[in-house]
Amino acid sequence: MNYQETVDYLYQQLPMFTRVGASAFKKDLHNTIELCKQLGDPQHKFKSIHVAGTNGKGSTSHMLAAVFQQAGYKTGLYTSPHLLDFRERIRINGEMISKEFVVEFVEQMQPAIESLEPSFFEMTVAMAFQYFALEQVDIAIIEVGLGGRLDSTNIIIPELSVITNISYDHMHILGNTLPEIASEKAGIIKENVPVVIAQTQSEIEAIFTDKAAFLGAPIHFADQEWLIQETEFAQGQLKLGVQHTHSGDMKTIRTDLTGQYQMKNIMGVLSAWKILQKAGWELPEQTVLTALSHVKKLTGLRGRWETVAHDPLTIFDVGHNEAGITEIVQQLQHMVYRHLHIVTGFVKDKEVSKVLPLFPAAATYYFCKAQLPRAMDQHELAELAHGNGLRGHAYESVQQAFQAAKQQAHKDDIVLVCGSFFIVAEVM
């Protein structure tokens, strides 16, 4: 098989959560352990940092990868889902995995695919771990796919675990309450391995402190260690004045990730940096500051409050659940524009009825459906949205919706694309 045939084979043969939803999620680690065993347990052959959370884990993973890259370490990065190319999921120093490696790996693993019938995600995790081991990375930043405790990535013993925040998402798999969801995410905390919790949330704080105490894992709540004293948006960068609560030390941080919500993620990254520095990693302060100002360039991160055009200002954001949409709406409140045009679509298993009331009523909406079985019908979405006082029309494709928004927008308007990774991917 050539590269395209190989990727098609993976999509068609293996159940893929992004396409079909919960039926692709395996509720144990058996397949991943077995696949990795056949490869000689590559997950034990490189050092790692494990990142979980409902929102912010992708941005946090990319920031940490940027820091290590800038410091001169050979840095692996595993994230999901991808936007345009399957190989975005597995990178070293910002470079995607080679097509040749993907083809050879799948060829080698075909007997295991036929006997074990792994999910797409299980297979991809095994591929990433094998790639990082063979390439002898100094460290790999590993983003959890879904949850934590039963996620395929949860067979590593990392240098550090990071949990960004907990919100309502994937409740049909992870549980219906924040404590239930937090318990699943806390499943990545390992014995004697420090853990950073980026955001203190009173109703679930004890779940993390109890689990960490039980495992002897030193725990750090980043927003108790750092205070954001000032924020400013200028010249395409978010500028933050950050103070360390214990030492009083002040830092000015500029980042090319311009969403206001990155403030929470940056505090988590700063706490992680301090712990890793104490553990002997050479991560000078100036290196960290430089890395945070060039995350996109260093790692290839896209789709996080990403400005893609001006006149009208056009922004892509992959925010897609209650907390993600809340952050987007808060960001919009800081912006000056004449009128807002929102291109949006969702997948069926999101709690769309909880998300729609968060959207601004004064915008014009362009409802659409991504090309995957899990996507919600655009007419059904439009009907639900109208019931929540949102005005707009349904379009037959994502591209049609985006083109209509661009045509109707005045140069002083904003066109925002959000609601699903897959909507943003198709517009791209």
PDB file of C-alpha atoms in Angstrom, residues 296-397:
ATOM      1  CA  LYS A 296       2.755  28.090  16.453  1.00  0.00           C
ATOM      2  CA  LYS A 297       6.004  28.367  14.517  1.00  0.00           C
ATOM      3  CA  LEU A 298       7.803  25.771  16.662  1.00  0.00           C
ATOM      4  CA  THR A 299       5.040  23.170  16.835  1.00  0.00           C
ATOM      5  CA  GLY A 300       2.576  23.795  14.000  1.00  0.00           C
ATOM      6  CA  LEU A 301      -0.388  24.393  16.322  1.00  0.00           C
ATOM      7  CA  ARG A 302      -3.508  25.722  14.578  1.00  0.00           C
ATOM      8  CA  GLY A 303      -7.164  26.445  15.307  1.00  0.00           C
ATOM      9  CA  ARG A 304      -6.822  28.156  18.691  1.00  0.00           C
ATOM     10  CA  TRP A 305      -8.356  31.642  18.278  1.00  0.00           C
ATOM     11  CA  GLU A 306      -6.452  31.725  14.993  1.00  0.00           C
ATOM     12  CA  THR A 307      -6.759  34.856  12.853  1.00  0.00           C
ATOM     13  CA  VAL A 308      -6.731  33.716   9.219  1.00  0.00           C
ATOM     14  CA  ALA A 309      -7.825  36.944   7.469  1.00  0.00           C
ATOM     15  CA  HIS A 310      -8.580  40.641   7.984  1.00  0.00           C
ATOM     16  CA  ASP A 311     -11.339  42.832   6.413  1.00  0.00           C
ATOM     17  CA  PRO A 312     -13.392  41.073   7.664  1.00  0.00           C
ATOM     18  CA  LEU A 313     -11.483  39.681  10.633  1.00  0.00           C
ATOM     19  CA  THR A 314     -11.817  35.883  10.257  1.00  0.00           C
ATOM     20  CA  ILE A 315     -11.091  33.618  13.230  1.00  0.00           C
ATOM     21  CA  PHE A 316     -10.988  29.822  13.609  1.00  0.00           C
ATOM     22  CA  ASP A 317     -11.363  28.194  17.031  1.00  0.00           C
ATOM     23  CA  VAL A 318     -11.854  24.486  17.723  1.00  0.00           C
ATOM     24  CA  GLY A 319     -13.799  25.200  20.960  1.00  0.00           C
ATOM     25  CA  HIS A 320     -16.720  22.775  20.944  1.00  0.00           C
ATOM     26  CA  ASN A 321     -18.101  22.107  24.442  1.00  0.00           C
ATOM     27  CA  GLU A 322     -19.693  24.156  27.228  1.00  0.00           C
ATOM     28  CA  ALA A 323     -16.431  25.466  28.682  1.00  0.00           C
ATOM     29  CA  GLY A 324     -14.861  26.026  25.255  1.00  0.00           C
ATOM     30  CA  ILE A 325     -17.805  28.031  23.911  1.00  0.00           C
ATOM     31  CA  THR A 326     -17.994  30.029  27.171  1.00  0.00           C
ATOM     32  CA  GLU A 327     -14.350  31.065  26.676  1.00  0.00           C
ATOM     33  CA  ILE A 328     -15.017  32.041  23.045  1.00  0.00           C
ATOM     34  CA  VAL A 329     -18.007  34.194  24.026  1.00  0.00           C
ATOM     35  CA  GLN A 330     -15.965  35.892  26.780  1.00  0.00           C
ATOM     36  CA  GLN A 331     -13.218  36.616  24.249  1.00  0.00           C
ATOM     37  CA  LEU A 332     -15.743  38.223  21.883  1.00  0.00           C
ATOM     38  CA  GLN A 333     -16.783  40.622  24.658  1.00  0.00           C
ATOM     39  CA  HIS A 334     -13.296  42.187  24.503  1.00  0.00           C
ATOM     40  CA  MET A 335     -13.513  42.824  20.759  1.00  0.00           C
ATOM     41  CA  VAL A 336     -14.809  45.737  18.708  1.00  0.00           C
ATOM     42  CA  TYR A 337     -16.783  44.926  15.552  1.00  0.00           C
ATOM     43  CA  ARG A 338     -19.852  46.002  13.612  1.00  0.00           C
ATOM     44  CA  HIS A 339     -21.589  42.601  13.326  1.00  0.00           C
ATOM     45  CA  LEU A 340     -20.731  38.983  14.116  1.00  0.00           C
ATOM     46  CA  HIS A 341     -21.139  36.038  11.709  1.00  0.00           C
ATOM     47  CA  ILE A 342     -20.757  32.544  13.219  1.00  0.00           C
ATOM     48  CA  VAL A 343     -20.240  29.426  11.096  1.00  0.00           C
ATOM     49  CA  THR A 344     -20.945  26.445  13.323  1.00  0.00           C
ATOM     50  CA  GLY A 345     -21.841  22.776  13.506  1.00  0.00           C
ATOM     51  CA  PHE A 346     -21.659  20.076  16.167  1.00  0.00           C
ATOM     52  CA  VAL A 347     -21.414  16.330  16.584  1.00  0.00           C
ATOM     53  CA  LYS A 348     -24.480  14.468  17.831  1.00  0.00           C
ATOM     54  CA  ASP A 349     -23.036  13.338  21.160  1.00  0.00           C
ATOM     55  CA  LYS A 350     -22.300  16.879  22.392  1.00  0.00           C
ATOM     56  CA  GLU A 351     -24.793  18.438  24.790  1.00  0.00           C
ATOM     57  CA  VAL A 352     -25.869  20.922  22.126  1.00  0.00           C
ATOM     58  CA  SER A 353     -28.911  22.010  24.150  1.00  0.00           C
ATOM     59  CA  LYS A 354     -26.541  23.248  26.896  1.00  0.00           C
ATOM     60  CA  VAL A 355     -24.166  24.964  24.494  1.00  0.00           C
ATOM     61  CA  LEU A 356     -26.611  26.899  22.281  1.00  0.00           C
ATOM     62  CA  PRO A 357     -27.914  29.228  25.047  1.00  0.00           C
ATOM     63  CA  LEU A 358     -24.301  30.426  25.537  1.00  0.00           C
ATOM     64  CA  PHE A 359     -24.046  31.892  22.023  1.00  0.00           C
ATOM     65  CA  PRO A 360     -24.718  35.624  21.461  1.00  0.00           C
ATOM     66  CA  ALA A 361     -28.231  36.304  20.126  1.00  0.00           C
ATOM     67  CA  ALA A 362     -27.098  39.367  18.150  1.00  0.00           C
ATOM     68  CA  ALA A 363     -25.006  37.341  15.654  1.00  0.00           C
ATOM     69  CA  THR A 364     -25.984  35.838  12.276  1.00  0.00           C
ATOM     70  CA  TYR A 365     -25.523  32.055  12.131  1.00  0.00           C
ATOM     71  CA  TYR A 366     -24.531  29.712   9.315  1.00  0.00           C
ATOM     72  CA  PHE A 367     -25.369  26.161  10.394  1.00  0.00           C
ATOM     73  CA  CYS A 368     -23.581  23.279   8.702  1.00  0.00           C
ATOM     74  CA  LYS A 369     -22.631  19.632   9.052  1.00  0.00           C
ATOM     75  CA  ALA A 370     -19.126  18.143   8.816  1.00  0.00           C
ATOM     76  CA  GLN A 371     -18.681  15.128   6.550  1.00  0.00           C
ATOM     77  CA  LEU A 372     -18.689  12.393   9.173  1.00  0.00           C
ATOM     78  CA  PRO A 373     -21.346  10.003  10.535  1.00  0.00           C
ATOM     79  CA  ARG A 374     -21.249  11.556  14.034  1.00  0.00           C
ATOM     80  CA  ALA A 375     -22.113  15.044  12.751  1.00  0.00           C
ATOM     81  CA  MET A 376     -25.448  16.586  13.679  1.00  0.00           C
ATOM     82  CA  ASP A 377     -27.809  17.392  10.803  1.00  0.00           C
ATOM     83  CA  GLN A 378     -27.606  21.104   9.989  1.00  0.00           C
ATOM     84  CA  HIS A 379     -31.398  21.525   9.724  1.00  0.00           C
ATOM     85  CA  GLU A 380     -31.902  19.903  13.133  1.00  0.00           C
ATOM     86  CA  LEU A 381     -29.209  22.206  14.562  1.00  0.00           C
ATOM     87  CA  ALA A 382     -30.818  25.273  12.975  1.00  0.00           C
ATOM     88  CA  GLU A 383     -34.184  24.342  14.495  1.00  0.00           C
ATOM     89  CA  LEU A 384     -32.662  23.922  17.974  1.00  0.00           C
ATOM     90  CA  ALA A 385     -30.789  27.204  17.564  1.00  0.00           C
ATOM     91  CA  HIS A 386     -33.928  29.086  16.471  1.00  0.00           C
ATOM     92  CA  GLY A 387     -35.603  27.777  19.640  1.00  0.00           C
ATOM     93  CA  ASN A 388     -32.784  29.493  21.568  1.00  0.00           C
ATOM     94  CA  GLY A 389     -33.320  32.802  19.767  1.00  0.00           C
ATOM     95  CA  LEU A 390     -30.380  32.446  17.342  1.00  0.00           C
ATOM     96  CA  ARG A 391     -30.995  33.703  13.780  1.00  0.00           C
ATOM     97  CA  GLY A 392     -29.535  32.067  10.709  1.00  0.00           C
ATOM     98  CA  HIS A 393     -29.818  29.453   7.957  1.00  0.00           C
ATOM     99  CA  ALA A 394     -28.718  25.870   7.361  1.00  0.00           C
ATOM    100  CA  TYR A 395     -26.259  25.173   4.517  1.00  0.00           C
ATOM    101  CA  GLU A 396     -25.632  21.944   2.628  1.00  0.00           C
ATOM    102  CA  SER A 397     -21.882  21.973   3.255  1.00  0.00           C
TER     103      SER A 397
END
